[in-house]
Tab-separated table of C-alpha atoms and ligand atoms in Angstrom:
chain	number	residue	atom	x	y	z
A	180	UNK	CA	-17.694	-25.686	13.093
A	181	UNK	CA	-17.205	-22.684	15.322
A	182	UNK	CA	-14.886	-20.182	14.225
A	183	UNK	CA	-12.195	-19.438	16.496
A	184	UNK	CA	-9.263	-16.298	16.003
A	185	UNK	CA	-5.908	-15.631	17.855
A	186	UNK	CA	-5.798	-11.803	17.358
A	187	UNK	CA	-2.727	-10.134	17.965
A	188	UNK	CA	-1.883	-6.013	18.612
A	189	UNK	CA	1.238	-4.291	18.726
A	190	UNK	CA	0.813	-1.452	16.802
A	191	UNK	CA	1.997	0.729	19.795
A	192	UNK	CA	2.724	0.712	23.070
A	193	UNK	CA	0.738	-2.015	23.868
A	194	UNK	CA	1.179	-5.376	23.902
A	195	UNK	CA	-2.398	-7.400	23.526
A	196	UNK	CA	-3.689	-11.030	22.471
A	197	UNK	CA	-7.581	-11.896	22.393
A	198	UNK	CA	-9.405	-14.810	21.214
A	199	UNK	CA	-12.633	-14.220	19.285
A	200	UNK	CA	-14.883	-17.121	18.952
A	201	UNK	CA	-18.240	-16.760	16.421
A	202	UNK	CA	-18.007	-12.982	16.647
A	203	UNK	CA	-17.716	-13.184	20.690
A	204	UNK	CA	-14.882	-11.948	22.677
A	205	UNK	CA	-13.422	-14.841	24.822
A	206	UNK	CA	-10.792	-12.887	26.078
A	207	UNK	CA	-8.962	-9.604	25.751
A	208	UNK	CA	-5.336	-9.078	27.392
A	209	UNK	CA	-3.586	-5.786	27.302
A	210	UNK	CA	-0.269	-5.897	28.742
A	211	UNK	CA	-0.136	-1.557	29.195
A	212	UNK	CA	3.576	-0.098	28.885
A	213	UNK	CA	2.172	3.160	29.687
A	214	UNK	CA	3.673	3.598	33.123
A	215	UNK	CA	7.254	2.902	31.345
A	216	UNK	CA	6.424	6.107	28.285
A	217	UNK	CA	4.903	8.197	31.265
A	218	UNK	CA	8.726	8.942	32.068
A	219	UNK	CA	9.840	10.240	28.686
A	220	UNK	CA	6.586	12.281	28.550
A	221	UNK	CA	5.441	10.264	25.560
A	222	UNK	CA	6.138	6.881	23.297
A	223	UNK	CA	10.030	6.182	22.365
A	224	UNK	CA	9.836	3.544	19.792
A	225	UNK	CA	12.790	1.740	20.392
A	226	UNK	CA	11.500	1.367	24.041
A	227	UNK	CA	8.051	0.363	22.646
A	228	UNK	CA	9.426	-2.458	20.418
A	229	UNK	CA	12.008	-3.713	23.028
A	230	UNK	CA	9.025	-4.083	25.862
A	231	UNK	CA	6.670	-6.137	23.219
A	232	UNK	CA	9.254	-8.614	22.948
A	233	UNK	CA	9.192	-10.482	26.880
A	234	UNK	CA	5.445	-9.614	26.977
A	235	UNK	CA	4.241	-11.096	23.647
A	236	UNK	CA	4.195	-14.754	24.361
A	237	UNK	CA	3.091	-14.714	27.839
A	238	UNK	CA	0.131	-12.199	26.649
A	239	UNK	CA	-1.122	-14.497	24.305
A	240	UNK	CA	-0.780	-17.481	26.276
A	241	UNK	CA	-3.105	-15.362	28.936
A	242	UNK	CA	-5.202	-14.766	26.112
A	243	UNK	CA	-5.627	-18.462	25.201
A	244	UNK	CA	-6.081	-19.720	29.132
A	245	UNK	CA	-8.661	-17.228	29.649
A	246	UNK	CA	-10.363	-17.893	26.960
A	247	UNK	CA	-10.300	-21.848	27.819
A	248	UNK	CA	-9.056	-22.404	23.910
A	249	UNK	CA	-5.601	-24.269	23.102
A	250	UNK	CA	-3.272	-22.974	20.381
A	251	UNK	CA	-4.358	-25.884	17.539
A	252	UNK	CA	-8.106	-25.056	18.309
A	253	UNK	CA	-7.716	-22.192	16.708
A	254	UNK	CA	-8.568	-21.951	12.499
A	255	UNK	CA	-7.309	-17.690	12.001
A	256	UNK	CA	-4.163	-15.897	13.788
A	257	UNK	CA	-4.816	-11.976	12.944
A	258	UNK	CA	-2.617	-9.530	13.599
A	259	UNK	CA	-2.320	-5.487	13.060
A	260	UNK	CA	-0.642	-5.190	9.862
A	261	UNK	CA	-0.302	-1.063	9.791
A	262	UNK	CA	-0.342	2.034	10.842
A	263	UNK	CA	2.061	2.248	13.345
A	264	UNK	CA	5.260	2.057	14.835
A	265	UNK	CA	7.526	-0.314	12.164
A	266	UNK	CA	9.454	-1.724	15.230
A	267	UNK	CA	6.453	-2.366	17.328
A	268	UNK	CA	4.361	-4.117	14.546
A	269	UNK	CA	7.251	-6.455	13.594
A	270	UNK	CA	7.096	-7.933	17.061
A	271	UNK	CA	3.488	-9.065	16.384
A	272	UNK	CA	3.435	-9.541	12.973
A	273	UNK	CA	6.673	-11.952	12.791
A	274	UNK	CA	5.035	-13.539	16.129
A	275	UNK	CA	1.814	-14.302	13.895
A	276	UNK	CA	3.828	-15.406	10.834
A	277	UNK	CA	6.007	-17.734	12.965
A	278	UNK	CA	2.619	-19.190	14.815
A	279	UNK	CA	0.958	-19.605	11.532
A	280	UNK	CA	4.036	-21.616	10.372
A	281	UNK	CA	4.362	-23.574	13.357
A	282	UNK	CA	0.422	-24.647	13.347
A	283	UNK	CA	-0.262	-24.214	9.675
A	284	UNK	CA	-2.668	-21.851	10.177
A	285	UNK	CA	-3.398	-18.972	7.900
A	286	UNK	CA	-2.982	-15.195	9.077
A	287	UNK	CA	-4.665	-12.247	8.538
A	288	UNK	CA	-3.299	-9.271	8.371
A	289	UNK	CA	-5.862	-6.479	9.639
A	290	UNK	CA	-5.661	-2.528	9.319
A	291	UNK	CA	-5.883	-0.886	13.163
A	292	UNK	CA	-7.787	1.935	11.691
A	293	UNK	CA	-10.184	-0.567	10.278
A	294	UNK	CA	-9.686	-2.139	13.857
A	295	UNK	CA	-11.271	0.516	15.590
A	296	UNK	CA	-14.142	1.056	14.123
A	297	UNK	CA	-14.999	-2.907	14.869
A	298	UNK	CA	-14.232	-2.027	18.587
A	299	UNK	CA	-18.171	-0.715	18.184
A	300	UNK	CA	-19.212	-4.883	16.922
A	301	UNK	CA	-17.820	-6.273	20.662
A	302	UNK	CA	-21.393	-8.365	21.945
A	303	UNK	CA	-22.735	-8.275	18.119
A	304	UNK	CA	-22.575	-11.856	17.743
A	305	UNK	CA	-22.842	-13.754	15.439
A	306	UNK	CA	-23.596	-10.855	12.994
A	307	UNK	CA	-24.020	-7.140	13.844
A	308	UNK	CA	-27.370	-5.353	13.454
A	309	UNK	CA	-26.046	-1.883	12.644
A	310	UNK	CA	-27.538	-0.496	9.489
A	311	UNK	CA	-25.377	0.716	6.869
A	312	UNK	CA	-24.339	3.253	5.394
A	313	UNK	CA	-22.320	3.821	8.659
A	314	UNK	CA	-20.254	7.381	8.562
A	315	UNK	CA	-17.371	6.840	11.534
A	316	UNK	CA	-15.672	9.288	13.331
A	317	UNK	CA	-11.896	7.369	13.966
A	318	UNK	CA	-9.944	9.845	16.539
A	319	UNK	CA	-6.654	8.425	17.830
A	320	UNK	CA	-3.569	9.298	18.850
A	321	UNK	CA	-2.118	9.306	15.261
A	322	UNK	CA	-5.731	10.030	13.309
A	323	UNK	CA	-8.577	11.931	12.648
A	324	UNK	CA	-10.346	10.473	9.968
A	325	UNK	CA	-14.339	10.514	8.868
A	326	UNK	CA	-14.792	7.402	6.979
A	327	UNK	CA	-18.246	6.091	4.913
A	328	UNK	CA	-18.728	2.686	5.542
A	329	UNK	CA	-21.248	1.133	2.879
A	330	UNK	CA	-20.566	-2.730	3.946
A	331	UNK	CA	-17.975	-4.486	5.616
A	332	UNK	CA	-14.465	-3.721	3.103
A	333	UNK	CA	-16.030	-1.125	1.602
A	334	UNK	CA	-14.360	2.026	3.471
A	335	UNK	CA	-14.053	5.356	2.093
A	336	UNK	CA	-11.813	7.989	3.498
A	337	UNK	CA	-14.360	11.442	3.462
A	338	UNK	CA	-12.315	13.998	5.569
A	339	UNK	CA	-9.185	13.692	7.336
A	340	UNK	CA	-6.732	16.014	9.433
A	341	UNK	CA	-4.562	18.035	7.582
A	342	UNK	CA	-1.669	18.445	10.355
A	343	UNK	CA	-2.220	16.932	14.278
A	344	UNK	CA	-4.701	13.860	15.094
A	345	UNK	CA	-7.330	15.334	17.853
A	346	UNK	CA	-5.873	12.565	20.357
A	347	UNK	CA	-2.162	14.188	19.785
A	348	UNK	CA	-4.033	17.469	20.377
A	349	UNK	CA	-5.229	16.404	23.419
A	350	UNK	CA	-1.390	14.808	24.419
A	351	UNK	CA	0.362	18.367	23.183
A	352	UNK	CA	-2.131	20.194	25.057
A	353	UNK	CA	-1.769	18.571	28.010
A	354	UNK	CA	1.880	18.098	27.930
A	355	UNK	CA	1.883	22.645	27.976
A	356	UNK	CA	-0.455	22.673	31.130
A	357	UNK	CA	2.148	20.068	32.875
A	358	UNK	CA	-0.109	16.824	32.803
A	359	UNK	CA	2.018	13.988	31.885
A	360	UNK	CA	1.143	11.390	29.437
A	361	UNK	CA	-0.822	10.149	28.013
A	362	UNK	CA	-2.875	13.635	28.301
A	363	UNK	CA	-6.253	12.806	27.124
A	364	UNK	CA	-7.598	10.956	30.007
A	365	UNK	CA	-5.922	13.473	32.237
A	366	UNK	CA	-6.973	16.656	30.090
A	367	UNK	CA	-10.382	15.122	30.136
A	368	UNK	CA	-11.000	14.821	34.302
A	369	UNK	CA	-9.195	18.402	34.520
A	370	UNK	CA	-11.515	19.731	32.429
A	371	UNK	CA	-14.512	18.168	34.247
A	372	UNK	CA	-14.451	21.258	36.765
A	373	UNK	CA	-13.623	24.040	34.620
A	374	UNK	CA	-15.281	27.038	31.733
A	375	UNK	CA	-15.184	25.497	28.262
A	376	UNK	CA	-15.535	29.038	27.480
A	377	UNK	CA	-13.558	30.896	29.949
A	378	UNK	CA	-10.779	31.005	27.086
A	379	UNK	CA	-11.847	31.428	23.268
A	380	UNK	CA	-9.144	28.995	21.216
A	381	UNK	CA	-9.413	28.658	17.488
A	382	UNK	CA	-11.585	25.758	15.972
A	383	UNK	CA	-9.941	25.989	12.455
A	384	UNK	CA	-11.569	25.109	9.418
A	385	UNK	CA	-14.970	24.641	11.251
A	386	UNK	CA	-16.566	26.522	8.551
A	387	UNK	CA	-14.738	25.007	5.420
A	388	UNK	CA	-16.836	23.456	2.913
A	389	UNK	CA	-14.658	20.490	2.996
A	390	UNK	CA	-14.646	17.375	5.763
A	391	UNK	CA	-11.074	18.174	7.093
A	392	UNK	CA	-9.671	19.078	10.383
A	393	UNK	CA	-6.863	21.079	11.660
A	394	UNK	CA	-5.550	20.824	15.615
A	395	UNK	CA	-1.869	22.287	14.605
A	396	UNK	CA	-3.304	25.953	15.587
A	397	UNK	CA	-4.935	24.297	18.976
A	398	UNK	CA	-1.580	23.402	20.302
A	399	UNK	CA	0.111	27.264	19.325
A	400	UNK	CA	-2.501	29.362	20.522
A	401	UNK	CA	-2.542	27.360	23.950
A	402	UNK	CA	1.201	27.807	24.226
A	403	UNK	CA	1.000	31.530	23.702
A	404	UNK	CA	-1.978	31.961	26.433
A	405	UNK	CA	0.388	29.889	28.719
A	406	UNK	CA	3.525	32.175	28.164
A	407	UNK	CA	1.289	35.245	28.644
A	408	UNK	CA	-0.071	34.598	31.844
A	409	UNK	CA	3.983	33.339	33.311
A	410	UNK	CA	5.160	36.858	31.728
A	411	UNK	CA	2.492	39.035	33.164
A	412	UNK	CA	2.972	37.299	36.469
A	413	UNK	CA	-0.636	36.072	36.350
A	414	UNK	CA	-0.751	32.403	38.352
A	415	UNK	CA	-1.360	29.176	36.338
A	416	UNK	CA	-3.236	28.194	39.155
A	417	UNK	CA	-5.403	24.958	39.638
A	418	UNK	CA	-8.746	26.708	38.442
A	419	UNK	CA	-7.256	28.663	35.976
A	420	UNK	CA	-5.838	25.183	34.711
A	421	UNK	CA	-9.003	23.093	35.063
A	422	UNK	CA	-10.465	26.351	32.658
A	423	UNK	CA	-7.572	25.865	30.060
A	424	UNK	CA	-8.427	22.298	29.706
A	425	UNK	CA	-11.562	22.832	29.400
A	426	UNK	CA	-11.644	25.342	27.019
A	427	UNK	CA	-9.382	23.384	24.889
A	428	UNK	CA	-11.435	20.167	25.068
A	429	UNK	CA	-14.135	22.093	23.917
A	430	UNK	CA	-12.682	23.516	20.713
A	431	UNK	CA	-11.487	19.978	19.989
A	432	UNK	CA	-14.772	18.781	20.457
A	433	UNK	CA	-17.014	21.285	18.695
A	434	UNK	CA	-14.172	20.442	15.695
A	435	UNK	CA	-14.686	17.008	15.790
A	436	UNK	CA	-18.718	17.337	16.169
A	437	UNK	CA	-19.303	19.852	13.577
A	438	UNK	CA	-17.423	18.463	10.546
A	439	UNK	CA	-19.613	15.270	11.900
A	440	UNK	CA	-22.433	16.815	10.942
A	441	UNK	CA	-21.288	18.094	7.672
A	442	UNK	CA	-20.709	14.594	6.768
A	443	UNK	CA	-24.021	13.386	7.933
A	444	UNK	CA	-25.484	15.804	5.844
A	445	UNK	CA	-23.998	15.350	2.105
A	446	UNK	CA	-23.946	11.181	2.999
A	447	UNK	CA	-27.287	10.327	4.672
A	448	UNK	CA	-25.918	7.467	6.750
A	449	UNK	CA	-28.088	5.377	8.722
A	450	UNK	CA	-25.597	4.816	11.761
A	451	UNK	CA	-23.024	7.038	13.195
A	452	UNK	CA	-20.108	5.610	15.229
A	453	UNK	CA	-17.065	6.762	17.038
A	454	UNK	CA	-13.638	4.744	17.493
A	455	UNK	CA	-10.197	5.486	18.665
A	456	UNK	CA	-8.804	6.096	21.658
A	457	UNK	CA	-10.423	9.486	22.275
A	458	UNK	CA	-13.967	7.536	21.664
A	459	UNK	CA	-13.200	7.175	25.465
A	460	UNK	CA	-13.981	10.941	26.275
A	461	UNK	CA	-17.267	11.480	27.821
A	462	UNK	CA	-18.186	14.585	26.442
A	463	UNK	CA	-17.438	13.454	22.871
A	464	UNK	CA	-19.540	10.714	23.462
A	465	UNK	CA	-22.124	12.572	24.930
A	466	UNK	CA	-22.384	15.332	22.031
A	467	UNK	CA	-21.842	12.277	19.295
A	468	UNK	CA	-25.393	10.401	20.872
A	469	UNK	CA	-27.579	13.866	21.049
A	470	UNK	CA	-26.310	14.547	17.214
A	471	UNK	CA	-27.701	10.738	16.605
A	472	UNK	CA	-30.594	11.994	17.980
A	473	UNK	CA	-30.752	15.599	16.019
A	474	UNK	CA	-30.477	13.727	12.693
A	475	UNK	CA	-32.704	10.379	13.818
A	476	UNK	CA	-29.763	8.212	13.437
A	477	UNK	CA	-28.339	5.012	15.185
A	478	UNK	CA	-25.513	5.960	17.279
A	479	UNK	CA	-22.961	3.790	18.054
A	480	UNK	CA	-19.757	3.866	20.809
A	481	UNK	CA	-17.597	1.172	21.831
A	482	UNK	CA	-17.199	0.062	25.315
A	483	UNK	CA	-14.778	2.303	27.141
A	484	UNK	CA	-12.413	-0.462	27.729
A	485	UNK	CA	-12.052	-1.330	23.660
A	486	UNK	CA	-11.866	2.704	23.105
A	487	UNK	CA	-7.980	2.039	23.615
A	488	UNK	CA	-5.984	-0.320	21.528
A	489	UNK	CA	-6.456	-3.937	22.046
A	490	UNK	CA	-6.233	-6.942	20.294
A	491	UNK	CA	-9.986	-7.685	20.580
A	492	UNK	CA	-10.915	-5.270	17.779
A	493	UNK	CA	-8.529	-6.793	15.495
A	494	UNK	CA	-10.036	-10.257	16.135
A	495	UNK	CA	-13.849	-8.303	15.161
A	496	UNK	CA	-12.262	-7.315	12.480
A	497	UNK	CA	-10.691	-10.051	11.038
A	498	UNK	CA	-14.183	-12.393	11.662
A	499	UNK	CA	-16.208	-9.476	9.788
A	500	UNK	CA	-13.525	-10.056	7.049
A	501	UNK	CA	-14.189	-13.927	7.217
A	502	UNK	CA	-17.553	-14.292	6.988
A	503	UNK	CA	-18.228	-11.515	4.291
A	504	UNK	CA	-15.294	-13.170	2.497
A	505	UNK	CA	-13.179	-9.885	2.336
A	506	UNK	CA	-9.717	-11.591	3.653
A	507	UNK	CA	-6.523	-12.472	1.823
A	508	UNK	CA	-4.675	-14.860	4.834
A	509	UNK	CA	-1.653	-15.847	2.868
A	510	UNK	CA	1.240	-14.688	5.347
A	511	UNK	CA	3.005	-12.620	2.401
A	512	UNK	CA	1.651	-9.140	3.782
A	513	UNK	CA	4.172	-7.498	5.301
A	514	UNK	CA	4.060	-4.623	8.403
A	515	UNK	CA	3.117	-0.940	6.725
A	516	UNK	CA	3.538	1.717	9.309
A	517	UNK	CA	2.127	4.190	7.100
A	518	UNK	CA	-0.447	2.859	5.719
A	519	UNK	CA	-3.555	4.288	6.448
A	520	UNK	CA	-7.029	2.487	5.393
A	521	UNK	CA	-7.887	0.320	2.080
B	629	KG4	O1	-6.374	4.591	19.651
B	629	KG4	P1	-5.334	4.842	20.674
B	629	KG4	O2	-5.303	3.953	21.895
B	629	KG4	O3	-3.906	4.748	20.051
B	629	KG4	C1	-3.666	5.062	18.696
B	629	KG4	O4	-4.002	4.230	17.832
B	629	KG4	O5	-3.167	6.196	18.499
B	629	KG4	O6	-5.484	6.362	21.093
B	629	KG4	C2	-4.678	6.963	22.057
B	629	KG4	C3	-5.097	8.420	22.183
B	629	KG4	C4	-4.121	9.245	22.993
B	629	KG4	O7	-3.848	10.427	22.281
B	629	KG4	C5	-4.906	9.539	24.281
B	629	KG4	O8	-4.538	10.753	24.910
B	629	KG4	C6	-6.331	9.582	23.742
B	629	KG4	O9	-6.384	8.520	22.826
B	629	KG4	N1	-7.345	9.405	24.810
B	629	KG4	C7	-8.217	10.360	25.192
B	629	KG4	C8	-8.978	9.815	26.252
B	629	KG4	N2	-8.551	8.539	26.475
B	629	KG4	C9	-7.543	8.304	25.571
B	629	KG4	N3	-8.400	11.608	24.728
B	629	KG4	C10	-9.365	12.351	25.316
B	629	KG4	N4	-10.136	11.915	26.337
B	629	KG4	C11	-9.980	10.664	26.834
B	629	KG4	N5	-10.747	10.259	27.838
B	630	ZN	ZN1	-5.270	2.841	18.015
């Protein structure tokens, strides 16, 4: 009998549904409320939560009709249980529950930190051939975490940020130089035609003995260079911009990529992988592949388009949880926005 998931997202500010059938994506929907945030200069909850509510239903039905599946075909709903925002992940978690009810089906609640990392198993099917131990670099727009992976459930927190998440970085950052939001993808193309070293901004902690990160410092010193240059009458012009932003994607970067390879040397792990929305930055995907090939390891990056959140990755994770038995579906988890992974 084939296995067939409804996997529902909603941890944020968007509103996704994807059906997953044998460890193949049928369908992934993400209704974006980006457009909506991009006027406040960044998520307002209350906003978020509101917006999930019209789009849920009709997102999943999408979901289903693409994927040519009908609501009883399906045997697992899974839906993002925690981190984030408590408003947003009621809308999908009470949608779940109340589908589960309805259809007597069980449902799963799935971590979206876990999530991301199985944003990497999208065209696996049926089972993966990535080789573990797998060390993961998760960078969103709430984390920064280095996780050891030694099978599927067994994740082990190994070095985390101790302030900012490098995505949040990226947003703060961008938000200074007058980009909008979100400000990664935007920091990102600015930076395409400027000097990552025309400014020199701190890469804290790059030499610690420890796997941590710190961005907090990032956001300060490019705050100070801004007010500098408007006191001493010196022009934020557009090159002098496209230099900031690349300077400060490059300090994020060589951040991210060094305490990388401090992991991959005290854990030996056969695969490296990247998730979380700034997995979608091409230089941090570039520099993540030639460290793969430094240390003669399997690199691994998701898709662009499951970089981002989506329901998709929550339906990978969920059928990873299945078949290697790792699940509890009994509908008496509840929504954790602070959780962060188990
Ligand atoms: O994983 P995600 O979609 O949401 C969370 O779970 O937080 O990540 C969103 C973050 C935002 O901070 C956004 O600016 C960042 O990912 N991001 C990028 C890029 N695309 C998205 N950061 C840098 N470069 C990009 N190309
Ligand atoms: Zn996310």
């Amino acid at each position: 009998m084939q296995l067939k998931i409804l996997a529902i997202e909603t941890s944020c500010d968007e509103t996704a549904a994807a059906v997953i059938i044998d460890g193949q994506v049928k369908s992934n929907i993400v209704a974006s409320q980006a457009k909506l945030h991009a006027k406040f200069g960044g998520i307002v909850p209350e906003v978020a939560a509101r917006e999930h509510v019209p789009s849920i239903i009709p997102t999943i039905n999408l979901a289903l009709k693409t994927a040519k599946t009908k609501l009883t075909d399906i045997n697992y709903i899974a839906v993002t249980a925690g981190p984030g925002l408590f408003t947003s992940l009621m809308v999908g978690v009470q949608t779940a529950k109340a589908l589960g009810l309805a259809l007597n089906k069980p449902v799963i609640g799935i971590n979206h930190l876990e999530a991301h990392i199985y944003a990497n198993f999208v065209g696996q099917f049926p089972i993966s051939n990535f080789q573990f131990p797998i060390l993961i670099l998760i960078v969103s727009g709430g984390h920064t975490l280095l996780v050891l992976m030694k099978g599927h459930g067994q994740l082990k927190i190994v070095g985390e940020t101790l302030d900012d998440a490098a995505g949040e970085a990226f947003d703060k950052t961008a938000k200074l130089l007058g980009l909008g939001y979100p400000g990664g993808p935007a920091l990102s193309l600015l930076a395409k035609k400027g000097n990552p070293r025309a400014f020199d901004f701190p890469r804290p902690m790059i030499n610690s003995k420890n796997l941590n990160f710190s961005f907090s410092g990032l956001k300060t010193a490019v705050l100070y260079t801004v007010q500098k240059m408007v006191r001493s009458d010196k022009k934020l012009d557009k090159i002098t911009k496209q230099n900031i932003a690349a300077s400060i994607q490059q300090a994020i970067i060589d951040s991210l990529i060094a305490k990388t390879e401090q992991a991959i040397k005290k854990y030996c792990p056969k695969t490296i992988m990247l998730g979380g929305g700034v997995a979608a930055n091409e230089l941090l995907r570039q520099r993540f592949k030639q460290l793969a090939i430094i240390y003669n390891l399997q690199p691994a990056t998701p898709p662009l388009e499951y970089c981002t959140d989506n329901a998709a990755m929550i339906g990978l994770a969920a059928y990873y949880r299945i078949r290697h038995k790792k699940i509890k579906a009994d509908s008496y988890f509840e929504a954790d926005p602070h959780v962060v992974l188990k």
